[in-house]
Coordinates of C-alpha atoms and ligand atoms in Angstrom, one line a residue:
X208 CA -70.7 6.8 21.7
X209 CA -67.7 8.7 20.5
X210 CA -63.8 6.9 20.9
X211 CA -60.8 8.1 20.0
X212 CA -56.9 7.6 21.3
X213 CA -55.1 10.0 23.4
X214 CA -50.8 9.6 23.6
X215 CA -49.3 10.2 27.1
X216 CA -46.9 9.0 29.3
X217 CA -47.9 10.6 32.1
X218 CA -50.7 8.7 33.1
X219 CA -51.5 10.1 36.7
X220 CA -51.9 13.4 35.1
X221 CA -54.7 12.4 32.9
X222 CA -57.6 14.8 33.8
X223 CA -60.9 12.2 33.5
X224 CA -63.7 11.4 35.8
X225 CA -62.6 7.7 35.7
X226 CA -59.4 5.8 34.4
X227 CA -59.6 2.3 33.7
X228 CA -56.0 0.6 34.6
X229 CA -55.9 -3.4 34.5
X230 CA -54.8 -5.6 36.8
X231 CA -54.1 -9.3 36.9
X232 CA -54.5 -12.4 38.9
X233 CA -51.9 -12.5 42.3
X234 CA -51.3 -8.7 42.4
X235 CA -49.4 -8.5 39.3
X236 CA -50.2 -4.8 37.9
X237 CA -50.4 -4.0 34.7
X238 CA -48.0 -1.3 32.8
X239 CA -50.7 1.2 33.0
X240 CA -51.0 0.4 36.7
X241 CA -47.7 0.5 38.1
X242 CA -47.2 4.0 36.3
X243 CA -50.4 4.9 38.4
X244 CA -49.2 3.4 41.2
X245 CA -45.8 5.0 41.1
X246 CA -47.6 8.4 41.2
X247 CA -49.5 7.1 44.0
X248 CA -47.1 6.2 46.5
X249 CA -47.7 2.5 46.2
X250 CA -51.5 3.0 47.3
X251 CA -53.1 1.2 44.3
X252 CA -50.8 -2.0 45.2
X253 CA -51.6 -2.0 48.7
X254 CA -55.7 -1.6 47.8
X255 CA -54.8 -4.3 45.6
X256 CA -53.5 -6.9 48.2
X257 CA -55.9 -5.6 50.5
X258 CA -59.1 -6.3 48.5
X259 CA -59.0 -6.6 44.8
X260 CA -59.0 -10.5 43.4
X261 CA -58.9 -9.2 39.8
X262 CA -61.7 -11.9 38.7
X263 CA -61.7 -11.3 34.9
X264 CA -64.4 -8.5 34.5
X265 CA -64.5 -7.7 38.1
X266 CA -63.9 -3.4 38.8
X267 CA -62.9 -1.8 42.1
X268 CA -63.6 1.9 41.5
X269 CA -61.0 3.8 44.1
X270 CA -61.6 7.6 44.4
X271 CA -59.2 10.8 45.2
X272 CA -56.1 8.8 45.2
X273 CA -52.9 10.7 46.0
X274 CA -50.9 12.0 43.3
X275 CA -53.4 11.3 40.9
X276 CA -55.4 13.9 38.6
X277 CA -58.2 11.1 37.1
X278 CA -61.2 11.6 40.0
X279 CA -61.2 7.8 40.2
X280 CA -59.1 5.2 38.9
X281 CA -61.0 2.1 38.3
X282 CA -59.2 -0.7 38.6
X283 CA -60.1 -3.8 36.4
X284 CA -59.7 -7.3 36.8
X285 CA -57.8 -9.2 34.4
X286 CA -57.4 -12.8 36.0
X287 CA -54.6 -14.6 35.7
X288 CA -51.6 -13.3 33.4
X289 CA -51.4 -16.7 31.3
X290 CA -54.8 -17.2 30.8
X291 CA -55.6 -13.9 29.5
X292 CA -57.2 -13.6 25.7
X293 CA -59.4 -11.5 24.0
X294 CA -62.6 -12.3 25.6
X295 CA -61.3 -11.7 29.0
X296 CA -59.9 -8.4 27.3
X297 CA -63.9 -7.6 26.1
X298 CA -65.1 -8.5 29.9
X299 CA -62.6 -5.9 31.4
X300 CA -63.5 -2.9 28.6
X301 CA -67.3 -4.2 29.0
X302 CA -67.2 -4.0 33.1
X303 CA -65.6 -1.0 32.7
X304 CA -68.3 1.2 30.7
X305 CA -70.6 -0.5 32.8
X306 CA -69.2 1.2 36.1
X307 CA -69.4 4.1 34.3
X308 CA -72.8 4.2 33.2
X309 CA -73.5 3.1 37.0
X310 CA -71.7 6.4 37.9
X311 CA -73.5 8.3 35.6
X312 CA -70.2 9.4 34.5
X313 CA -70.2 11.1 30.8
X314 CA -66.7 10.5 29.9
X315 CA -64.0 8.2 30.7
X316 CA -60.5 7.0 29.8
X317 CA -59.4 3.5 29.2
X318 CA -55.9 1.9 29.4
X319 CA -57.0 -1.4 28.5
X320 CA -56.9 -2.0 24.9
X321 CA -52.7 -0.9 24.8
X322 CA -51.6 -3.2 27.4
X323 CA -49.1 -5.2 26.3
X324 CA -50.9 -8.4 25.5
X325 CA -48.9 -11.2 22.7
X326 CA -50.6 -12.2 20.2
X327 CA -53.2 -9.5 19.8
X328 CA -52.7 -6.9 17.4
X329 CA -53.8 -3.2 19.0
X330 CA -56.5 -2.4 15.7
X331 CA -57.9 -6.0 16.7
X332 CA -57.8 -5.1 20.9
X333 CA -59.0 -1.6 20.0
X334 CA -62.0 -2.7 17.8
X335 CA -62.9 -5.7 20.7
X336 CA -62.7 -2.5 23.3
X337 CA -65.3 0.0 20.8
X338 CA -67.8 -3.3 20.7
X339 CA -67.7 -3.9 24.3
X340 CA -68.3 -0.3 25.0
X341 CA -70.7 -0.5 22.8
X342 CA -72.7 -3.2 24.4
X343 CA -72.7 -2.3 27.7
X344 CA -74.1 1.5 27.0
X345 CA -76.8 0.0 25.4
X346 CA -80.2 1.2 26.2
X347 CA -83.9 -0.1 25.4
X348 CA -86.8 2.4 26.3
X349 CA -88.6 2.9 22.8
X350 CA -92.1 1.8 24.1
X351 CA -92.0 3.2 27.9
X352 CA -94.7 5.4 28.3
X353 CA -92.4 7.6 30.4
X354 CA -88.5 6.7 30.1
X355 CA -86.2 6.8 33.0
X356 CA -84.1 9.6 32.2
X357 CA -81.6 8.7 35.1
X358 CA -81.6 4.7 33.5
X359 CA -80.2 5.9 30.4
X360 CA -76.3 6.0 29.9
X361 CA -74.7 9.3 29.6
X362 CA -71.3 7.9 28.8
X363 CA -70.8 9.2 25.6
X364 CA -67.0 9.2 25.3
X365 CA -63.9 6.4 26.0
X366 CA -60.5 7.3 25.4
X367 CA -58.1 4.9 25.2
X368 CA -54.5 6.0 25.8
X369 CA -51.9 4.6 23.2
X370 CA -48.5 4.7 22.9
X371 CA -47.7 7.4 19.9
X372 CA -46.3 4.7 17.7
X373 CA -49.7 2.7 17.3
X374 CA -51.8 5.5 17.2
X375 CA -53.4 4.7 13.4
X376 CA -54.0 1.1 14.4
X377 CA -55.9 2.2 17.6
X378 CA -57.9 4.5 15.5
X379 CA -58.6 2.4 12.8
X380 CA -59.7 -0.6 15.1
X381 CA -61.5 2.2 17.0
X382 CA -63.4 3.0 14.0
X383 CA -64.3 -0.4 12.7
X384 CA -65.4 -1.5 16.5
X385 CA -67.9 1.8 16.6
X386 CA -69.4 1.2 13.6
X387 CA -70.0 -2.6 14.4
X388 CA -71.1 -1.2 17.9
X389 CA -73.9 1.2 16.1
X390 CA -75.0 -1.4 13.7
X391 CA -75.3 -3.7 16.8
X392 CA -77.7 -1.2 18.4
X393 CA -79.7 -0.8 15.3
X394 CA -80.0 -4.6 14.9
X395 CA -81.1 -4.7 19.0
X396 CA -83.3 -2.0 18.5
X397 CA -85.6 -3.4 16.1
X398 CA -85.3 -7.0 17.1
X399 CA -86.6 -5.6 20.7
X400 CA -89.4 -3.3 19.3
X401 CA -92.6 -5.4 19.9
X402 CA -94.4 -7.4 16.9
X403 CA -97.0 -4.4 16.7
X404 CA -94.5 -1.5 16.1
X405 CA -91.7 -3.4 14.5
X406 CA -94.0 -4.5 11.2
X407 CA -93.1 -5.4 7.8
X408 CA -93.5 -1.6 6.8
X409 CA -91.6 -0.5 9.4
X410 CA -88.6 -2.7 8.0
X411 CA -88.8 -1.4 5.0
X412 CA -89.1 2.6 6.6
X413 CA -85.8 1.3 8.3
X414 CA -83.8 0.5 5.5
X415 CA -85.5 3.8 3.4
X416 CA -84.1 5.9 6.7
X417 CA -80.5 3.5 6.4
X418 CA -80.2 5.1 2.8
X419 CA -81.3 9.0 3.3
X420 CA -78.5 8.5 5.9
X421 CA -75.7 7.0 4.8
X422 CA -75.9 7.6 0.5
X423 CA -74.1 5.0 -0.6
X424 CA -76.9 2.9 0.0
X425 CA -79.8 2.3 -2.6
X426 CA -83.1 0.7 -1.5
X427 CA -85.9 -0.6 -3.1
X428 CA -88.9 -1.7 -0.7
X429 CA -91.8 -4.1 -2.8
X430 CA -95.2 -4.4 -1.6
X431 CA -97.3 -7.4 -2.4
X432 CA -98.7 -6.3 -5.9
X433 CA -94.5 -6.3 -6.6
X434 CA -94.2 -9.6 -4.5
X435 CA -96.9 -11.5 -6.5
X436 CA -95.5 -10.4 -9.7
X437 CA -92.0 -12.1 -8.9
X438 CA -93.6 -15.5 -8.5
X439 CA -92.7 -15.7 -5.0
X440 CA -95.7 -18.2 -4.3
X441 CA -93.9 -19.6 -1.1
X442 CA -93.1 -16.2 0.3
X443 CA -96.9 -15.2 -0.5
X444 CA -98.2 -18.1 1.0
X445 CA -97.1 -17.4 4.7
X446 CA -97.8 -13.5 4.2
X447 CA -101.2 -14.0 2.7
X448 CA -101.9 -15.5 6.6
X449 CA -101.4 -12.2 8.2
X450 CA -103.6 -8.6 7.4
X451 CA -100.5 -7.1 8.0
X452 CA -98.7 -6.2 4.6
X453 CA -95.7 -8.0 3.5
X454 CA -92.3 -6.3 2.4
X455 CA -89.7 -7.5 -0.2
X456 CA -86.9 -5.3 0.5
X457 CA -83.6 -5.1 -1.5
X458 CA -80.6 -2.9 -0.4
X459 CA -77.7 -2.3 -2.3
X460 CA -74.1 -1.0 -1.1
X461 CA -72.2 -0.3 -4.6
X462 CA -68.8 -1.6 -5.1
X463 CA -66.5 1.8 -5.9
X464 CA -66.9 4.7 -6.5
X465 CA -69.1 5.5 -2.9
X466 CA -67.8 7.8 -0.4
X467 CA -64.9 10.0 -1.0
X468 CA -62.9 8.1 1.8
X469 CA -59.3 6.7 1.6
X470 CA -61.0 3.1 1.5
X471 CA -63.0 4.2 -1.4
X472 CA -60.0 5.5 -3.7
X473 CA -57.6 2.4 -2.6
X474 CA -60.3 0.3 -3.6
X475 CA -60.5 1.2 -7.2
X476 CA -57.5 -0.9 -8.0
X477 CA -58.8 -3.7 -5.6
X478 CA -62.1 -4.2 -7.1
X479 CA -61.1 -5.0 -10.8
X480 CA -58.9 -7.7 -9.4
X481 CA -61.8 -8.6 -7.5
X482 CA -64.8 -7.7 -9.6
X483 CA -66.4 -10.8 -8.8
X484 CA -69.9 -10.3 -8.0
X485 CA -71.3 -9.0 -4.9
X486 CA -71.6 -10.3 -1.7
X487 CA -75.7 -10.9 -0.7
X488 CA -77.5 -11.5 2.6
X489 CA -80.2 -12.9 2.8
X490 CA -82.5 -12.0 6.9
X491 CA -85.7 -13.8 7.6
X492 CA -87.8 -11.2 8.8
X493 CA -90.9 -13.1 10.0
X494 CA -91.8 -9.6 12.5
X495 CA -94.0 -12.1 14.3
X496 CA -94.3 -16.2 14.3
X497 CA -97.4 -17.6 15.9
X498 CA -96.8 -20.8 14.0
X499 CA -99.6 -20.3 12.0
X500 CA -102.5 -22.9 12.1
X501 CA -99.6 -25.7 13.3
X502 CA -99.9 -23.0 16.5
X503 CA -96.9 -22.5 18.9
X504 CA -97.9 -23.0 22.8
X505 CA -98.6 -20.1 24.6
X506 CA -95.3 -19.8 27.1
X507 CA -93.0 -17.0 26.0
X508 CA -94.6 -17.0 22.2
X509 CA -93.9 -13.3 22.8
X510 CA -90.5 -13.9 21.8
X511 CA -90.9 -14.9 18.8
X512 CA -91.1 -11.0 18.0
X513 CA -87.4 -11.8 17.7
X514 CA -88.1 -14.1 14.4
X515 CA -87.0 -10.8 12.7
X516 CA -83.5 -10.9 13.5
X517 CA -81.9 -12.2 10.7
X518 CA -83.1 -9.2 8.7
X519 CA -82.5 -7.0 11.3
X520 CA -78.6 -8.3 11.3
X521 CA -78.6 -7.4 7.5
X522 CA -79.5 -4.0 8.0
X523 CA -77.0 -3.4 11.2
X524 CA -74.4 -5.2 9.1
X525 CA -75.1 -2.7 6.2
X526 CA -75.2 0.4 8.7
X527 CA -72.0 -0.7 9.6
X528 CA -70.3 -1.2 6.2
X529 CA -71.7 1.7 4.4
X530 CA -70.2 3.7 8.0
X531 CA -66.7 2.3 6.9
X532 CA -67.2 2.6 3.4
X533 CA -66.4 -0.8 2.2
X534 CA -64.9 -1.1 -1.0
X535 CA -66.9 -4.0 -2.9
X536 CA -70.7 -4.3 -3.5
X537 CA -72.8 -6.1 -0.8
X538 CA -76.7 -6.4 -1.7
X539 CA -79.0 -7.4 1.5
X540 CA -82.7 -9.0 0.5
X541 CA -84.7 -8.9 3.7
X542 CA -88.2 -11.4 3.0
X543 CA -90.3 -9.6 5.8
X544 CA -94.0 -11.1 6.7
X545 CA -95.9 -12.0 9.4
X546 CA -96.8 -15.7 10.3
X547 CA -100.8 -15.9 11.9
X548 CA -103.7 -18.1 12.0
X549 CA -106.4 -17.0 9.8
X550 CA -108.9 -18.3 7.3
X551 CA -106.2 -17.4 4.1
X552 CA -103.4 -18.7 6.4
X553 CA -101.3 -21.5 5.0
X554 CA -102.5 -25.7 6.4
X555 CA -101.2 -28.6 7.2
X556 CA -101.0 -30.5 3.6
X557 CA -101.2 -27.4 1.3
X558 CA -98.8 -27.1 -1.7
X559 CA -97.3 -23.9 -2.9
X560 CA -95.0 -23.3 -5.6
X561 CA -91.9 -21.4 -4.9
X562 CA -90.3 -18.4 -7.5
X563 CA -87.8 -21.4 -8.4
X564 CA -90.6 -23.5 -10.1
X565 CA -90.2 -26.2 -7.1
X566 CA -93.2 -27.0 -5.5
X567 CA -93.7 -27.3 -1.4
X568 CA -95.8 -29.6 0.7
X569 CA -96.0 -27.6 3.6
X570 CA -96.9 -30.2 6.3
X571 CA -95.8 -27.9 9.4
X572 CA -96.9 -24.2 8.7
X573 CA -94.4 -23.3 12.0
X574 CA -91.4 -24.0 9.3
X575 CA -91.9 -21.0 7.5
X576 CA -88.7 -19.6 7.8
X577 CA -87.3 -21.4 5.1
X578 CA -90.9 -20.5 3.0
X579 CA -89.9 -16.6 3.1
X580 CA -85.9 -17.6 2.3
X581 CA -86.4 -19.5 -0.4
X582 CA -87.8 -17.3 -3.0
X583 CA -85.0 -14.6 -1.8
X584 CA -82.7 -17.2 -2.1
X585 CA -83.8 -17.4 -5.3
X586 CA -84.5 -14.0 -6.3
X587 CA -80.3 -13.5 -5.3
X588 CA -79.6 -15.9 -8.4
X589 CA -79.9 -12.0 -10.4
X590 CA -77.1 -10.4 -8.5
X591 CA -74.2 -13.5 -10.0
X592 CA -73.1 -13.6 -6.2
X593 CA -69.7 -14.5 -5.4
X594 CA -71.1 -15.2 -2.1
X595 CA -74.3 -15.7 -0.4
X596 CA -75.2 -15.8 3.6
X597 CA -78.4 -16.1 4.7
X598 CA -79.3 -15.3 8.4
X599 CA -81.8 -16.6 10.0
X600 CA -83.5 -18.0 13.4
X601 CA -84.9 -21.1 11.5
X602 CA -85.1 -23.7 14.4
X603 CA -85.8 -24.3 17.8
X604 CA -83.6 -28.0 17.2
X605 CA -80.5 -25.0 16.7
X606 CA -80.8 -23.5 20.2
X607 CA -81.2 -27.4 21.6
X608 CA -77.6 -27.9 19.4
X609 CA -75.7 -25.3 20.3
X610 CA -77.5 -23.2 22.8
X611 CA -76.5 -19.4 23.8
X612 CA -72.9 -19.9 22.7
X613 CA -72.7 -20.3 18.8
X614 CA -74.3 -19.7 16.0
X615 CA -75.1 -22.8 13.2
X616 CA -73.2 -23.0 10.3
X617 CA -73.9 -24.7 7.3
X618 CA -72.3 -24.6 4.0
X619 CA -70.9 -27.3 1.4
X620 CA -68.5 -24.7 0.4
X621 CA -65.2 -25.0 3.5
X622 CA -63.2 -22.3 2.1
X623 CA -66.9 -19.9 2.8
X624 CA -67.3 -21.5 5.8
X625 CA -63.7 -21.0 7.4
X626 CA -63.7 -17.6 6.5
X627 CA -67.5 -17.3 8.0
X628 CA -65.8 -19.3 11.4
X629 CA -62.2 -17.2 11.3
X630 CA -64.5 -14.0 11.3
X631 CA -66.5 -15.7 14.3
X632 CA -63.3 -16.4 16.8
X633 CA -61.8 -12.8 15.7
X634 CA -65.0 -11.1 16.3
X635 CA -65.9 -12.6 19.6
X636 CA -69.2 -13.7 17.6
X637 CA -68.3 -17.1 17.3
X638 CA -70.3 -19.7 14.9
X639 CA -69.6 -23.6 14.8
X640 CA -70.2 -25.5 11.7
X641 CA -72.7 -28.3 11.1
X642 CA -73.1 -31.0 8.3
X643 CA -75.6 -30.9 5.2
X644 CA -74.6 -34.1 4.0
X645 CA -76.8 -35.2 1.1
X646 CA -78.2 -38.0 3.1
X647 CA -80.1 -36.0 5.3
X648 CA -82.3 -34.6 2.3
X649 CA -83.9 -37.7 2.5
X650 CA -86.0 -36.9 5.0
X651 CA -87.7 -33.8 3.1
X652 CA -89.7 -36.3 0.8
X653 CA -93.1 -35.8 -0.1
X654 CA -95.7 -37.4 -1.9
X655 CA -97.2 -34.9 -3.5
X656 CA -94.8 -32.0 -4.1
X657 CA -91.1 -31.9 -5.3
X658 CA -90.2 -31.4 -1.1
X659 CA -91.5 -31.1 2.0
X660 CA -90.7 -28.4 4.6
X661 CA -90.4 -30.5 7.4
X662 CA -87.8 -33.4 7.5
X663 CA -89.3 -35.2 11.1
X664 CA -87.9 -34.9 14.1
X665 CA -83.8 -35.8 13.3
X666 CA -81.3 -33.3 12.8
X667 CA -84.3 -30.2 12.6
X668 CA -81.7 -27.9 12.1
X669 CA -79.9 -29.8 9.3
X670 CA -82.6 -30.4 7.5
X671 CA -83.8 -27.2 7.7
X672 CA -80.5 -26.1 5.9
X673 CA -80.7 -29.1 3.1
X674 CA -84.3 -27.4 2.5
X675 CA -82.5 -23.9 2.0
X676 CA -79.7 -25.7 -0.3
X677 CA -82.0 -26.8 -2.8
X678 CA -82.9 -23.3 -3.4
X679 CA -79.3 -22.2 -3.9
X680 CA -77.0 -24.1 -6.8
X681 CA -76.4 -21.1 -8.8
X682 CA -73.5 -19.5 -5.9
X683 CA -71.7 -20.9 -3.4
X684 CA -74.0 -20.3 -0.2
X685 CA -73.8 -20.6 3.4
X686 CA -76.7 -20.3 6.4
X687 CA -76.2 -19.2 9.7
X688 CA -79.2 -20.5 11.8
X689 CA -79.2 -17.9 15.1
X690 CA -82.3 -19.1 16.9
X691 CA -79.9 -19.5 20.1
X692 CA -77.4 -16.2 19.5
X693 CA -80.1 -13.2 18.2
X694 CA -81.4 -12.9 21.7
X695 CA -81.9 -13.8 25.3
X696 CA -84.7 -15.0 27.5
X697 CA -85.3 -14.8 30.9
X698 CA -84.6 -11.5 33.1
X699 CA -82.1 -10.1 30.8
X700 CA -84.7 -10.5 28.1
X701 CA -83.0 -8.9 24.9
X702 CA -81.5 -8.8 21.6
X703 CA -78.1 -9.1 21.4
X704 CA -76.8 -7.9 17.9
X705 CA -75.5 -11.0 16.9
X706 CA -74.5 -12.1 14.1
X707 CA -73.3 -7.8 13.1
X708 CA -69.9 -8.1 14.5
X709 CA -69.2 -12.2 12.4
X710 CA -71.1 -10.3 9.5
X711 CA -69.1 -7.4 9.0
X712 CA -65.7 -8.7 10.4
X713 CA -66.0 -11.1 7.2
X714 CA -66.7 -8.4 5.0
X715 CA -63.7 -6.6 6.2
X716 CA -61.4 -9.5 5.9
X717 CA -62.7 -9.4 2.8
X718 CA -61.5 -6.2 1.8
Ligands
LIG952 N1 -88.9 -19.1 14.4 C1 -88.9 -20.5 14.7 C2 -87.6 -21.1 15.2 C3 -87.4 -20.8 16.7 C4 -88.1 -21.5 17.7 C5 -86.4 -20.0 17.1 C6 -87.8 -21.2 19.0 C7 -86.1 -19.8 18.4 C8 -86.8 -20.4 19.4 C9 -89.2 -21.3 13.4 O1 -90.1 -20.6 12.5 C10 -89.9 -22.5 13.8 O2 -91.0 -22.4 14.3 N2 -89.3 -23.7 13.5 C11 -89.9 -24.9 13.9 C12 -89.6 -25.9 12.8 C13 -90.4 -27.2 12.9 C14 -91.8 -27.0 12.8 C15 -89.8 -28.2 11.9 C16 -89.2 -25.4 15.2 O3 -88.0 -25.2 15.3 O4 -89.9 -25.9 16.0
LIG953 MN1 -92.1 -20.9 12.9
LIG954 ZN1 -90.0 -18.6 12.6

């Protein structure tokens, strides 16, 4: 998907096969459309009284009108002037592409992001519009034995008319929205790829591909031989489970000095104020979770194919910040393994000891999320991070928290978790924070190791961070557990990209 910005202020001359003008709540037109409508002879506003409520995200698509060059004007519904914010602004840009790709239309021109909204900067309307777009050209037909060439968008190109004035900001919020958009699709891609394509080794082939592509990116995949020699005993243990082979894989974005880009050059001076250490995330990557001997029931265990998507929002969020050549070093660690019943699969009872010389009574071998983090928790302890984020969908006692809507938070450092939160709201990808209070380590006692990997069934998804913490004193840390946000069931079964636009919003506010 290609955007860029277009200054005119002759609207109705426009040559496009659709032009998106909003309108609100009560027949109030937007700027964009009373220019239309001016050139129209007062048809749009009568269409609009006639028949158009302007539910937010709602499109009336209104062909050959009179005066008019753009084959169809689509109108869009805004709702109601007052209540209007960013989200309804994604809905409108988001219906819109959608009635496009309905159209099979290959090209299109948007008003929406330059209405005159308060409060919203263009870059920050601009880069909501690019994601939206984004997300609703979206298209899954990797494993169709024959794919339906008519089902797959050709809308290839939004332009989004600007006044002259705010051209860079359009453009710049154009470009940071498109290459969140395309790290989003990566991230869906492989989160929807099924358990027997998308396998350890095929993570790692991903990120070897991420860095013949974009060359600012290094990449160093380990196999087990590698894996053993670490010390990662709790890692090992859940892989050792599964014949397929496990991956360690480390990606590195260096600070300056990448790219030839403008960001590059004015971040010289930037990173030796900054030179802090880089940021690192940390994806769980389990490619498939059966639970292991503690076995999950049988209804919709297929989606636990999804148990990737923490590490497949590491390598989306890197796609995207190597695409906008960020100026300080980020490092990803993806622990990638499968979780199966076998006769070397972990049981109930065992004890394993983790790279961090802690040993773990593994009393539930379906919480082996946090068994794959917490040797790369630990392995990040090389890297001196200023800053580390793991991502991962840890627990089932998440979704019951917080559902679809957010994504858990947990950190004991505030000033890390309200930049993780501000990123959240501005991104649309929003994340609300939960407590790790000491108290609630309590419950990961064991008898006969230093912890336990299951704290009982209180708080699940607390204690399933205060797990993680103990594996991560050396840097100021936070966890973002997206069992509810990484994907949808149902009929609109599907990855959704989360946590890429919260990820790399942060690393541009950042920067
Ligand atoms: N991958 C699951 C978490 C999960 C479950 C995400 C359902 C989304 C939907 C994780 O490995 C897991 O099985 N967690 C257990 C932990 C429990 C045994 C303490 C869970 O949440 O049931
Ligand atoms: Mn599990
Ligand atoms: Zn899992």
């Amino acid at each position: 998907m290609e955007f860029s910005t277009q200054t005119t202020a002759s609207l109705h001359q426009i040559k496009t096969s659709a032009l998106a003008v909003g309108v609100y709540a009560d027949g109030l037109l937007s700027p964009a459309a009373e220019l239309v409508d001016r050139a129209a002879n007062a048809a749009l506003r009568a269409v609009v009284k006639a028949e158009f409520r302007a539910r937010p995200g709602s499109v009336l698509v209104l062909r050959n009108l009179p005066g008019v060059s753009a084959q169809r004007v689509v109108l869009v519904g805004l709702g109601k002037r007052e209540e209007y914010s960013a989200r309804v602004h994604a809905a409108a840009e988001q219906a819109f592409a959608a009635a496009c790709v309905s159209a099979q239309l290959t090209e299109a021109v948007s008003t929406l992001a330059a209405l005159d909204i308060p409060d919203t900067p263009l870059r920050a309307r601009a880069r909501t519009a690019a994601i939206a777009a984004g997300s609703a050209t979206y298209h899954y037909d990797a494993t169709f034995g024959k794919p339906d060439r008519d089902a797959r968008p050709k809308l290839r190109k939004i332009v989004q008319v600007v006044e002259r004035a705010d051209t860079a900001q359009a453009q710049q919020g154009l470009r940071e929205g498109a290459a969140i958009a395309r790290g989003m699709e990566l991230t869906r891609t492989l989160g929807n790829l099924p358990g027997n394509i998308c396998t350890p080794t095929y993570l790692g082939d991903t990120a070897k591909k991420l860095a013949r592509e974009f060359k600012s990116i290094k990449v160093e995949v380990l196999d087990r031989k590698q894996i053993e020699a670490l010390g990662m005993g709790s890692f090992l243990s859940v892989a050792r489970g599964s014949d397929e082979a496990p991956r360690f894989i480390v990606l590195r974005h260096p600070g300056t000095g990448a790219g030839t880009g403008a960001a590059a050059k004015k971040a010289k001076g930037e990173a030796a104020k900054t030179a802090a250490g880089p940021v690192v995330l940390v994806g769980k990557g389990i490619t498939f979770d059966s639970g292991g001997i503690s076995i999950k029931p049988a209804a919709t265990m297929d989606e636990m194919k999804y148990d990737m998507c923490g590490a497949a929002s590491v390598l989306g969020t890197f796609r995207a910040l190597a695409e906008l050549e960020l100026p300080f070093e980020v490092v990803g660690l993806i622990a990638a393994c499968e979780n199966m019943p076998s006769g070397k699969a972990n049981k109930p009872g065992d004890v394993v000891t983790s790279m961090s010389g802690q040993t773990i009574e593994i009393l539930n071998t379906d919480a082996e999320g946090r068994l794959v983090l917490c040797d790369a928790l630990t392995y990040a302890e090389r890297f001196k991070p200023s800053a580390v984020i793991d991502i991962a969908t840890l627990t089932g006692a998440c979704v019951v928290a917080l559902g679809g809507v957010n994504t858990g938070l947990f950190s004991k450092d505030d000033a890390l978790a309200d930049a993780l939160l501000a990123a959240g709201r501005q991104s649309l990808d929003t994340a609300w924070r939960l407590p790790l209070d000491d108290a609630y380590q309590e419950q990961l006692k064991s008898n006969f190791a230093d912890i336990a990997n299951i704290g009982g069934p209180q708080a699940g998804a607390v204690t399933a961070a205060c797990f993680l913490s103990r594996f991560t004193k050396a840097y100021p840390w936070a966890h973002l557990d997206i069992a509810g946000t990484a994907w949808k069931g149902g009929k609109d079964k599907g990855a959704t990209g989360r946590p890429v636009p919260l990820l790399t919003q942060y690393l541009l506010d950042r920067a």
